[in-house]
């Protein structure tokens, strides 16, 4: 599965400037993780120095501390080898873009992304689709992350396309989907940077094996793809998709109403929108970023005003997200799950969607 790089020039940038910005962004992401190995070792060194500053009597009480530090360093080196493999495979991942050669010695880290992405959080979306006839049904998954939900939908026989903006996610998903030869063939140590809330020292160096399914086990008839770029810029053709499945996605918007507007436009008449997730708005309190933080009550009102018919709604679905199940601190999201349908005929809209939508 190769990744398509699609983008549309923003109104205030020329095509040449847009291409330059895309290339700069690509290398900015690479460089953002260039110093993983250095940074990780510096963090461990700091712990070691603080330990050595203790009195001799106190150090004597902790005979296993320095051996544990050595194990952390070994895990860093292992992670580094995996991450180099990811980088080495992202250079030509876009079928219509070239960004230049990537140095094999880049040090970068994609933290905590290879756990089982297909957890309780995305299962409701798949469960609803089981009751559909997959023949000739097209499903879009914006904010696809590593592509697991989109992959599961394609495995059911649907024509499915995942869309992701983050190059962090895209680099890793390309590696998992295209370069991992089987089940649990890769190992990563994602918890070694977590120095707090560890019950046992061994929990910090606990390995994670991935992928937990064979990415190459899709049926031969499966139609599965991933696109790279901004959801609102790429998907502008109206009445195109039978289903849009959003999982932990709508709170990534600067303005969630814009997302609702796009989903409304690209869905076919009679199409459905499946959503699961919290409202942890990504741009809240972020400098120089616009953000409107709506309650679910307000979002629901907008959805209904557009003309969507809510066919299923659950206001309390407990879900975790990239959780360290051995940590003394865990986060539990109380998510909203709904299935909304765009009416089958425009005559059923009763004056909706609102003017200018």
PDB file of C-alpha atoms in Angstrom, residues 12-309:
ATOM      1  CA  UNK A  12      -2.873  33.032   0.013  1.00  0.00           C
ATOM      2  CA  UNK A  13      -0.005  30.893  -1.361  1.00  0.00           C
ATOM      3  CA  UNK A  14       1.107  30.332  -4.918  1.00  0.00           C
ATOM      4  CA  UNK A  15       1.551  26.691  -6.050  1.00  0.00           C
ATOM      5  CA  UNK A  16       5.336  27.150  -5.945  1.00  0.00           C
ATOM      6  CA  UNK A  17       5.209  28.572  -2.434  1.00  0.00           C
ATOM      7  CA  UNK A  18       2.865  25.798  -1.326  1.00  0.00           C
ATOM      8  CA  UNK A  19       5.270  23.172  -2.653  1.00  0.00           C
ATOM      9  CA  UNK A  20       8.161  24.826  -0.848  1.00  0.00           C
ATOM     10  CA  UNK A  21       6.197  24.939   2.395  1.00  0.00           C
ATOM     11  CA  UNK A  22       5.303  21.263   2.076  1.00  0.00           C
ATOM     12  CA  UNK A  23       8.940  20.347   1.558  1.00  0.00           C
ATOM     13  CA  UNK A  24      10.010  22.518   4.487  1.00  0.00           C
ATOM     14  CA  UNK A  25       7.388  20.873   6.661  1.00  0.00           C
ATOM     15  CA  UNK A  26       8.617  17.414   5.666  1.00  0.00           C
ATOM     16  CA  UNK A  27      12.157  18.227   6.734  1.00  0.00           C
ATOM     17  CA  UNK A  28      10.991  20.079   9.825  1.00  0.00           C
ATOM     18  CA  UNK A  29       9.300  16.896  11.036  1.00  0.00           C
ATOM     19  CA  UNK A  30      12.423  14.864  10.273  1.00  0.00           C
ATOM     20  CA  UNK A  31      14.591  17.361  12.144  1.00  0.00           C
ATOM     21  CA  UNK A  32      12.187  17.535  15.067  1.00  0.00           C
ATOM     22  CA  UNK A  33      13.144  13.962  15.915  1.00  0.00           C
ATOM     23  CA  UNK A  34      16.733  14.115  14.749  1.00  0.00           C
ATOM     24  CA  UNK A  35      18.063  14.170  18.296  1.00  0.00           C
ATOM     25  CA  UNK A  36      16.047  11.346  19.835  1.00  0.00           C
ATOM     26  CA  UNK A  37      19.072   9.249  20.678  1.00  0.00           C
ATOM     27  CA  UNK A  38      20.934  12.208  22.172  1.00  0.00           C
ATOM     28  CA  UNK A  39      17.909  13.473  24.083  1.00  0.00           C
ATOM     29  CA  UNK A  40      17.001  10.057  25.473  1.00  0.00           C
ATOM     30  CA  UNK A  41      20.516   9.335  26.658  1.00  0.00           C
ATOM     31  CA  UNK A  42      20.765  12.805  28.214  1.00  0.00           C
ATOM     32  CA  UNK A  43      17.606  12.121  30.201  1.00  0.00           C
ATOM     33  CA  UNK A  44      19.007   8.836  31.493  1.00  0.00           C
ATOM     34  CA  UNK A  45      22.349  10.477  32.266  1.00  0.00           C
ATOM     35  CA  UNK A  46      20.554  13.087  34.346  1.00  0.00           C
ATOM     36  CA  UNK A  47      18.938  10.346  36.441  1.00  0.00           C
ATOM     37  CA  UNK A  48      22.288   8.648  36.857  1.00  0.00           C
ATOM     38  CA  UNK A  49      23.990  11.865  37.996  1.00  0.00           C
ATOM     39  CA  UNK A  50      21.228  12.533  40.499  1.00  0.00           C
ATOM     40  CA  UNK A  51      21.609   9.020  41.855  1.00  0.00           C
ATOM     41  CA  UNK A  52      25.389   9.430  42.212  1.00  0.00           C
ATOM     42  CA  UNK A  53      24.822  12.661  44.132  1.00  0.00           C
ATOM     43  CA  UNK A  54      23.186  10.671  46.902  1.00  0.00           C
ATOM     44  CA  UNK A  55      25.154   9.742  49.961  1.00  0.00           C
ATOM     45  CA  UNK A  56      27.048   6.458  49.856  1.00  0.00           C
ATOM     46  CA  UNK A  57      24.717   4.991  52.460  1.00  0.00           C
ATOM     47  CA  UNK A  58      21.672   5.828  50.347  1.00  0.00           C
ATOM     48  CA  UNK A  59      23.226   4.472  47.151  1.00  0.00           C
ATOM     49  CA  UNK A  60      23.979   1.244  49.000  1.00  0.00           C
ATOM     50  CA  UNK A  61      20.238   0.852  49.635  1.00  0.00           C
ATOM     51  CA  UNK A  62      19.570   0.870  45.874  1.00  0.00           C
ATOM     52  CA  UNK A  63      21.854  -1.787  44.376  1.00  0.00           C
ATOM     53  CA  UNK A  64      19.644  -2.302  41.304  1.00  0.00           C
ATOM     54  CA  UNK A  65      19.460   1.328  40.185  1.00  0.00           C
ATOM     55  CA  UNK A  66      22.587   1.496  38.008  1.00  0.00           C
ATOM     56  CA  UNK A  67      21.945  -1.907  36.347  1.00  0.00           C
ATOM     57  CA  UNK A  68      18.476  -0.584  35.491  1.00  0.00           C
ATOM     58  CA  UNK A  69      20.039   2.543  33.971  1.00  0.00           C
ATOM     59  CA  UNK A  70      22.181   0.334  31.741  1.00  0.00           C
ATOM     60  CA  UNK A  71      19.064  -1.524  30.590  1.00  0.00           C
ATOM     61  CA  UNK A  72      17.412   1.785  29.725  1.00  0.00           C
ATOM     62  CA  UNK A  73      20.372   2.653  27.528  1.00  0.00           C
ATOM     63  CA  UNK A  74      20.117  -0.700  25.758  1.00  0.00           C
ATOM     64  CA  UNK A  75      16.422  -0.051  25.096  1.00  0.00           C
ATOM     65  CA  UNK A  76      17.219   3.381  23.661  1.00  0.00           C
ATOM     66  CA  UNK A  77      19.645   1.799  21.220  1.00  0.00           C
ATOM     67  CA  UNK A  78      17.041  -0.776  20.180  1.00  0.00           C
ATOM     68  CA  UNK A  79      14.410   1.924  19.633  1.00  0.00           C
ATOM     69  CA  UNK A  80      16.930   3.859  17.579  1.00  0.00           C
ATOM     70  CA  UNK A  81      17.384   0.933  15.179  1.00  0.00           C
ATOM     71  CA  UNK A  82      13.628   0.602  14.661  1.00  0.00           C
ATOM     72  CA  UNK A  83      13.254   4.318  14.105  1.00  0.00           C
ATOM     73  CA  UNK A  84      16.087   4.397  11.578  1.00  0.00           C
ATOM     74  CA  UNK A  85      14.241   1.683   9.652  1.00  0.00           C
ATOM     75  CA  UNK A  86      11.089   3.829   9.652  1.00  0.00           C
ATOM     76  CA  UNK A  87      12.970   6.866   8.380  1.00  0.00           C
ATOM     77  CA  UNK A  88      14.729   4.873   5.681  1.00  0.00           C
ATOM     78  CA  UNK A  89      11.360   3.755   4.334  1.00  0.00           C
ATOM     79  CA  UNK A  90       9.612   7.120   4.328  1.00  0.00           C
ATOM     80  CA  UNK A  91      11.774   8.736   1.663  1.00  0.00           C
ATOM     81  CA  UNK A  92       9.698   7.504  -1.275  1.00  0.00           C
ATOM     82  CA  UNK A  93       6.407   6.863   0.485  1.00  0.00           C
ATOM     83  CA  UNK A  94       4.482   9.497  -1.479  1.00  0.00           C
ATOM     84  CA  UNK A  95       3.739   8.368  -5.003  1.00  0.00           C
ATOM     85  CA  UNK A  96       3.661  11.881  -6.425  1.00  0.00           C
ATOM     86  CA  UNK A  97       6.168  13.721  -4.240  1.00  0.00           C
ATOM     87  CA  UNK A  98       9.913  13.661  -3.797  1.00  0.00           C
ATOM     88  CA  UNK A  99      11.595  15.452  -0.903  1.00  0.00           C
ATOM     89  CA  UNK A 100      15.200  14.379  -1.373  1.00  0.00           C
ATOM     90  CA  UNK A 101      17.395  11.753   0.222  1.00  0.00           C
ATOM     91  CA  UNK A 102      17.272  11.080   3.948  1.00  0.00           C
ATOM     92  CA  UNK A 103      20.451  10.462   5.903  1.00  0.00           C
ATOM     93  CA  UNK A 104      20.473   6.946   7.370  1.00  0.00           C
ATOM     94  CA  UNK A 105      21.929   8.298  10.596  1.00  0.00           C
ATOM     95  CA  UNK A 106      18.969  10.530  11.472  1.00  0.00           C
ATOM     96  CA  UNK A 107      18.005  10.138  15.119  1.00  0.00           C
ATOM     97  CA  UNK A 108      14.278  10.571  15.626  1.00  0.00           C
ATOM     98  CA  UNK A 109      11.593   9.106  17.777  1.00  0.00           C
ATOM     99  CA  UNK A 110       7.901   8.467  17.317  1.00  0.00           C
ATOM    100  CA  UNK A 111       6.825   7.986  20.903  1.00  0.00           C
ATOM    101  CA  UNK A 112       4.283   5.386  21.972  1.00  0.00           C
ATOM    102  CA  UNK A 113       2.636   4.746  18.628  1.00  0.00           C
ATOM    103  CA  UNK A 114       2.991   1.024  18.087  1.00  0.00           C
ATOM    104  CA  UNK A 115       0.658  -0.284  20.730  1.00  0.00           C
ATOM    105  CA  UNK A 116      -2.587  -1.909  19.684  1.00  0.00           C
ATOM    106  CA  UNK A 117      -4.244   1.016  17.933  1.00  0.00           C
ATOM    107  CA  UNK A 118      -7.343  -1.094  17.350  1.00  0.00           C
ATOM    108  CA  UNK A 119      -8.672  -0.957  20.916  1.00  0.00           C
ATOM    109  CA  UNK A 120     -12.119  -0.308  22.352  1.00  0.00           C
ATOM    110  CA  UNK A 121     -11.965   3.191  20.895  1.00  0.00           C
ATOM    111  CA  UNK A 122     -12.497   2.143  17.280  1.00  0.00           C
ATOM    112  CA  UNK A 123     -14.466  -1.067  17.657  1.00  0.00           C
ATOM    113  CA  UNK A 124     -17.935   0.606  17.699  1.00  0.00           C
ATOM    114  CA  UNK A 125     -17.289   2.080  14.243  1.00  0.00           C
ATOM    115  CA  UNK A 126     -16.439  -1.343  12.860  1.00  0.00           C
ATOM    116  CA  UNK A 127     -19.400  -2.939  14.633  1.00  0.00           C
ATOM    117  CA  UNK A 128     -21.875  -0.608  12.917  1.00  0.00           C
ATOM    118  CA  UNK A 129     -20.365  -1.315   9.502  1.00  0.00           C
ATOM    119  CA  UNK A 130     -20.770  -5.067   9.984  1.00  0.00           C
ATOM    120  CA  UNK A 131     -24.477  -4.587   9.376  1.00  0.00           C
ATOM    121  CA  UNK A 132     -23.889  -2.957   5.985  1.00  0.00           C
ATOM    122  CA  UNK A 133     -23.399  -4.625   2.622  1.00  0.00           C
ATOM    123  CA  UNK A 134     -19.745  -3.877   1.793  1.00  0.00           C
ATOM    124  CA  UNK A 135     -20.217  -4.217  -1.960  1.00  0.00           C
ATOM    125  CA  UNK A 136     -19.599  -0.853  -3.634  1.00  0.00           C
ATOM    126  CA  UNK A 137     -19.610   0.989  -0.306  1.00  0.00           C
ATOM    127  CA  UNK A 138     -16.918   3.671   0.055  1.00  0.00           C
ATOM    128  CA  UNK A 139     -15.733   4.624   3.538  1.00  0.00           C
ATOM    129  CA  UNK A 140     -13.503   7.562   4.440  1.00  0.00           C
ATOM    130  CA  UNK A 141     -11.554   7.634   7.721  1.00  0.00           C
ATOM    131  CA  UNK A 142     -10.111  11.124   8.326  1.00  0.00           C
ATOM    132  CA  UNK A 143      -7.511  11.380  11.062  1.00  0.00           C
ATOM    133  CA  UNK A 144      -6.592   7.763  10.373  1.00  0.00           C
ATOM    134  CA  UNK A 145      -3.435   7.745  12.497  1.00  0.00           C
ATOM    135  CA  UNK A 146      -1.525   4.528  11.842  1.00  0.00           C
ATOM    136  CA  UNK A 147      -4.370   3.355   9.611  1.00  0.00           C
ATOM    137  CA  UNK A 148      -5.623   0.541  11.837  1.00  0.00           C
ATOM    138  CA  UNK A 149      -9.324   1.430  11.775  1.00  0.00           C
ATOM    139  CA  UNK A 150      -9.237   2.000   8.011  1.00  0.00           C
ATOM    140  CA  UNK A 151      -7.392  -1.319   7.595  1.00  0.00           C
ATOM    141  CA  UNK A 152     -10.028  -3.155   9.649  1.00  0.00           C
ATOM    142  CA  UNK A 153     -12.833  -1.645   7.568  1.00  0.00           C
ATOM    143  CA  UNK A 154     -11.089  -2.669   4.340  1.00  0.00           C
ATOM    144  CA  UNK A 155     -10.672  -6.174   5.745  1.00  0.00           C
ATOM    145  CA  UNK A 156     -14.476  -6.365   6.003  1.00  0.00           C
ATOM    146  CA  UNK A 157     -14.693  -5.783   2.260  1.00  0.00           C
ATOM    147  CA  UNK A 158     -15.449  -2.082   2.096  1.00  0.00           C
ATOM    148  CA  UNK A 159     -13.638   0.333  -0.198  1.00  0.00           C
ATOM    149  CA  UNK A 160     -11.806   2.317   2.448  1.00  0.00           C
ATOM    150  CA  UNK A 161      -9.472   5.280   2.374  1.00  0.00           C
ATOM    151  CA  UNK A 162      -7.668   6.680   5.394  1.00  0.00           C
ATOM    152  CA  UNK A 163      -6.562  10.289   5.507  1.00  0.00           C
ATOM    153  CA  UNK A 164      -3.898  11.689   7.808  1.00  0.00           C
ATOM    154  CA  UNK A 165      -2.245  15.088   8.100  1.00  0.00           C
ATOM    155  CA  UNK A 166       0.505  14.297  10.604  1.00  0.00           C
ATOM    156  CA  UNK A 167       3.774  13.158   9.049  1.00  0.00           C
ATOM    157  CA  UNK A 168       4.658  11.595  12.388  1.00  0.00           C
ATOM    158  CA  UNK A 169       1.751   9.219  11.906  1.00  0.00           C
ATOM    159  CA  UNK A 170       2.281   8.802   8.170  1.00  0.00           C
ATOM    160  CA  UNK A 171       5.930   7.783   8.467  1.00  0.00           C
ATOM    161  CA  UNK A 172       5.033   5.140  11.028  1.00  0.00           C
ATOM    162  CA  UNK A 173       1.897   3.864   9.295  1.00  0.00           C
ATOM    163  CA  UNK A 174       3.807   3.478   6.026  1.00  0.00           C
ATOM    164  CA  UNK A 175       6.397   1.361   7.805  1.00  0.00           C
ATOM    165  CA  UNK A 176       3.848  -0.824   9.599  1.00  0.00           C
ATOM    166  CA  UNK A 177       1.579  -1.315   6.593  1.00  0.00           C
ATOM    167  CA  UNK A 178       4.315  -1.955   4.055  1.00  0.00           C
ATOM    168  CA  UNK A 179       7.452  -3.167   5.807  1.00  0.00           C
ATOM    169  CA  UNK A 180       6.332  -5.343   8.730  1.00  0.00           C
ATOM    170  CA  UNK A 181       6.403  -8.981   7.550  1.00  0.00           C
ATOM    171  CA  UNK A 182       4.014 -10.564  10.039  1.00  0.00           C
ATOM    172  CA  UNK A 183       2.434 -10.625  13.480  1.00  0.00           C
ATOM    173  CA  UNK A 184       4.536  -9.301  16.396  1.00  0.00           C
ATOM    174  CA  UNK A 185       7.713  -9.255  14.322  1.00  0.00           C
ATOM    175  CA  UNK A 186       8.884  -5.912  15.729  1.00  0.00           C
ATOM    176  CA  UNK A 187       9.712  -4.764  19.248  1.00  0.00           C
ATOM    177  CA  UNK A 188       9.723  -1.304  20.776  1.00  0.00           C
ATOM    178  CA  UNK A 189      10.235  -0.025  24.317  1.00  0.00           C
ATOM    179  CA  UNK A 190       7.751   2.861  24.540  1.00  0.00           C
ATOM    180  CA  UNK A 191       7.731   3.332  28.316  1.00  0.00           C
ATOM    181  CA  UNK A 192      11.442   3.957  28.928  1.00  0.00           C
ATOM    182  CA  UNK A 193      10.870   7.723  28.949  1.00  0.00           C
ATOM    183  CA  UNK A 194       8.278   7.459  31.699  1.00  0.00           C
ATOM    184  CA  UNK A 195      10.161   7.972  34.974  1.00  0.00           C
ATOM    185  CA  UNK A 196       7.098   8.599  37.124  1.00  0.00           C
ATOM    186  CA  UNK A 197       4.275   6.322  38.275  1.00  0.00           C
ATOM    187  CA  UNK A 198       6.154   3.055  37.768  1.00  0.00           C
ATOM    188  CA  UNK A 199       5.194   0.313  40.205  1.00  0.00           C
ATOM    189  CA  UNK A 200       8.213  -1.786  39.250  1.00  0.00           C
ATOM    190  CA  UNK A 201      11.442  -0.887  37.518  1.00  0.00           C
ATOM    191  CA  UNK A 202      10.743  -3.687  35.058  1.00  0.00           C
ATOM    192  CA  UNK A 203       7.560  -1.910  33.936  1.00  0.00           C
ATOM    193  CA  UNK A 204       9.636   0.935  32.507  1.00  0.00           C
ATOM    194  CA  UNK A 205      11.583  -1.407  30.205  1.00  0.00           C
ATOM    195  CA  UNK A 206       8.597  -3.548  29.253  1.00  0.00           C
ATOM    196  CA  UNK A 207       8.566  -4.297  25.502  1.00  0.00           C
ATOM    197  CA  UNK A 208       5.660  -3.822  23.115  1.00  0.00           C
ATOM    198  CA  UNK A 209       5.397  -6.136  20.123  1.00  0.00           C
ATOM    199  CA  UNK A 210       3.849  -4.980  16.878  1.00  0.00           C
ATOM    200  CA  UNK A 211       1.904  -5.270  14.693  1.00  0.00           C
ATOM    201  CA  UNK A 212      -0.637  -7.503  16.426  1.00  0.00           C
ATOM    202  CA  UNK A 213      -2.133  -8.455  13.045  1.00  0.00           C
ATOM    203  CA  UNK A 214      -0.482  -9.194   9.723  1.00  0.00           C
ATOM    204  CA  UNK A 215      -0.834  -5.970   7.685  1.00  0.00           C
ATOM    205  CA  UNK A 216      -0.494  -8.025   4.487  1.00  0.00           C
ATOM    206  CA  UNK A 217      -3.474 -10.265   5.274  1.00  0.00           C
ATOM    207  CA  UNK A 218      -6.085  -8.104   3.536  1.00  0.00           C
ATOM    208  CA  UNK A 219      -8.160 -10.095   1.033  1.00  0.00           C
ATOM    209  CA  UNK A 220      -7.093  -9.762  -2.587  1.00  0.00           C
ATOM    210  CA  UNK A 221     -10.256  -7.845  -3.448  1.00  0.00           C
ATOM    211  CA  UNK A 222      -9.742  -5.257  -0.693  1.00  0.00           C
ATOM    212  CA  UNK A 223      -9.544  -1.628  -1.821  1.00  0.00           C
ATOM    213  CA  UNK A 224      -7.488   0.207   0.776  1.00  0.00           C
ATOM    214  CA  UNK A 225      -5.469   3.405   0.480  1.00  0.00           C
ATOM    215  CA  UNK A 226      -4.088   6.271   2.542  1.00  0.00           C
ATOM    216  CA  UNK A 227      -3.870   9.941   1.596  1.00  0.00           C
ATOM    217  CA  UNK A 228      -1.655  12.589   3.146  1.00  0.00           C
ATOM    218  CA  UNK A 229      -2.881  16.095   3.651  1.00  0.00           C
ATOM    219  CA  UNK A 230      -5.476  18.375   5.189  1.00  0.00           C
ATOM    220  CA  UNK A 231      -8.909  16.722   5.346  1.00  0.00           C
ATOM    221  CA  UNK A 232     -10.762  19.913   4.433  1.00  0.00           C
ATOM    222  CA  UNK A 233      -8.478  20.724   1.505  1.00  0.00           C
ATOM    223  CA  UNK A 234      -8.433  17.271  -0.075  1.00  0.00           C
ATOM    224  CA  UNK A 235     -12.072  16.248   0.230  1.00  0.00           C
ATOM    225  CA  UNK A 236     -14.099  18.881  -1.558  1.00  0.00           C
ATOM    226  CA  UNK A 237     -16.064  16.875  -4.134  1.00  0.00           C
ATOM    227  CA  UNK A 238     -19.699  16.727  -2.988  1.00  0.00           C
ATOM    228  CA  UNK A 239     -21.808  13.591  -2.648  1.00  0.00           C
ATOM    229  CA  UNK A 240     -18.815  11.220  -2.924  1.00  0.00           C
ATOM    230  CA  UNK A 241     -18.694   8.963   0.135  1.00  0.00           C
ATOM    231  CA  UNK A 242     -21.174   6.428   1.477  1.00  0.00           C
ATOM    232  CA  UNK A 243     -19.726   6.663   4.975  1.00  0.00           C
ATOM    233  CA  UNK A 244     -17.364   8.868   6.964  1.00  0.00           C
ATOM    234  CA  UNK A 245     -15.961   7.290  10.141  1.00  0.00           C
ATOM    235  CA  UNK A 246     -14.319   9.676  12.615  1.00  0.00           C
ATOM    236  CA  UNK A 247     -12.559   8.241  15.646  1.00  0.00           C
ATOM    237  CA  UNK A 248     -10.863  10.631  18.101  1.00  0.00           C
ATOM    238  CA  UNK A 249     -10.859  13.185  15.290  1.00  0.00           C
ATOM    239  CA  UNK A 250     -13.392  16.019  15.434  1.00  0.00           C
ATOM    240  CA  UNK A 251     -11.591  17.752  18.311  1.00  0.00           C
ATOM    241  CA  UNK A 252      -8.547  18.260  16.065  1.00  0.00           C
ATOM    242  CA  UNK A 253     -10.383  21.085  14.289  1.00  0.00           C
ATOM    243  CA  UNK A 254      -9.750  24.769  14.722  1.00  0.00           C
ATOM    244  CA  UNK A 255     -13.496  25.079  14.182  1.00  0.00           C
ATOM    245  CA  UNK A 256     -15.448  21.834  14.500  1.00  0.00           C
ATOM    246  CA  UNK A 257     -18.325  23.343  12.496  1.00  0.00           C
ATOM    247  CA  UNK A 258     -15.991  23.378   9.479  1.00  0.00           C
ATOM    248  CA  UNK A 259     -15.533  19.619   9.883  1.00  0.00           C
ATOM    249  CA  UNK A 260     -19.294  19.087  10.111  1.00  0.00           C
ATOM    250  CA  UNK A 261     -19.749  21.197   6.987  1.00  0.00           C
ATOM    251  CA  UNK A 262     -17.167  19.158   5.039  1.00  0.00           C
ATOM    252  CA  UNK A 263     -18.613  15.827   6.161  1.00  0.00           C
ATOM    253  CA  UNK A 264     -22.113  16.980   5.179  1.00  0.00           C
ATOM    254  CA  UNK A 265     -20.955  18.016   1.719  1.00  0.00           C
ATOM    255  CA  UNK A 266     -18.900  14.931   0.833  1.00  0.00           C
ATOM    256  CA  UNK A 267     -21.448  12.386   2.037  1.00  0.00           C
ATOM    257  CA  UNK A 268     -23.871  11.007  -0.518  1.00  0.00           C
ATOM    258  CA  UNK A 269     -27.566  11.434   0.156  1.00  0.00           C
ATOM    259  CA  UNK A 270     -28.423   8.566   2.470  1.00  0.00           C
ATOM    260  CA  UNK A 271     -24.803   8.294   3.616  1.00  0.00           C
ATOM    261  CA  UNK A 272     -23.853   7.883   7.265  1.00  0.00           C
ATOM    262  CA  UNK A 273     -21.390   9.547   9.601  1.00  0.00           C
ATOM    263  CA  UNK A 274     -20.052   7.395  12.445  1.00  0.00           C
ATOM    264  CA  UNK A 275     -18.239   9.203  15.262  1.00  0.00           C
ATOM    265  CA  UNK A 276     -16.540   8.184  18.476  1.00  0.00           C
ATOM    266  CA  UNK A 277     -14.337  10.318  20.674  1.00  0.00           C
ATOM    267  CA  UNK A 278     -13.904  12.954  23.363  1.00  0.00           C
ATOM    268  CA  UNK A 279     -13.574  16.705  22.942  1.00  0.00           C
ATOM    269  CA  UNK A 280      -9.954  17.325  23.880  1.00  0.00           C
ATOM    270  CA  UNK A 281      -9.527  20.313  21.585  1.00  0.00           C
ATOM    271  CA  UNK A 282      -6.024  20.257  20.135  1.00  0.00           C
ATOM    272  CA  UNK A 283      -5.579  23.993  19.634  1.00  0.00           C
ATOM    273  CA  UNK A 284      -7.028  25.154  22.962  1.00  0.00           C
ATOM    274  CA  UNK A 285      -4.658  27.634  24.631  1.00  0.00           C
ATOM    275  CA  UNK A 286      -2.124  27.219  21.811  1.00  0.00           C
ATOM    276  CA  UNK A 287      -0.371  30.455  20.945  1.00  0.00           C
ATOM    277  CA  UNK A 288      -1.188  32.002  17.561  1.00  0.00           C
ATOM    278  CA  UNK A 289      -3.823  29.352  16.796  1.00  0.00           C
ATOM    279  CA  UNK A 290      -7.534  30.012  16.451  1.00  0.00           C
ATOM    280  CA  UNK A 291      -9.760  27.588  18.311  1.00  0.00           C
ATOM    281  CA  UNK A 292     -13.401  27.361  19.247  1.00  0.00           C
ATOM    282  CA  UNK A 293     -14.222  24.829  21.960  1.00  0.00           C
ATOM    283  CA  UNK A 294     -17.848  23.711  21.760  1.00  0.00           C
ATOM    284  CA  UNK A 295     -19.662  21.425  24.147  1.00  0.00           C
ATOM    285  CA  UNK A 296     -21.151  18.246  22.744  1.00  0.00           C
ATOM    286  CA  UNK A 297     -24.560  19.820  23.315  1.00  0.00           C
ATOM    287  CA  UNK A 298     -23.645  22.625  20.903  1.00  0.00           C
ATOM    288  CA  UNK A 299     -22.098  20.214  18.398  1.00  0.00           C
ATOM    289  CA  UNK A 300     -25.191  18.045  18.468  1.00  0.00           C
ATOM    290  CA  UNK A 301     -27.352  21.107  17.814  1.00  0.00           C
ATOM    291  CA  UNK A 302     -25.240  22.021  14.770  1.00  0.00           C
ATOM    292  CA  UNK A 303     -25.384  18.451  13.434  1.00  0.00           C
ATOM    293  CA  UNK A 304     -29.177  18.458  13.643  1.00  0.00           C
ATOM    294  CA  UNK A 305     -29.387  21.950  12.115  1.00  0.00           C
ATOM    295  CA  UNK A 306     -27.443  20.731   9.092  1.00  0.00           C
ATOM    296  CA  UNK A 307     -30.104  18.111   8.549  1.00  0.00           C
ATOM    297  CA  UNK A 308     -28.417  14.978   9.871  1.00  0.00           C
ATOM    298  CA  UNK A 309     -30.733  12.393  11.382  1.00  0.00           C
TER     299      UNK A 309
END
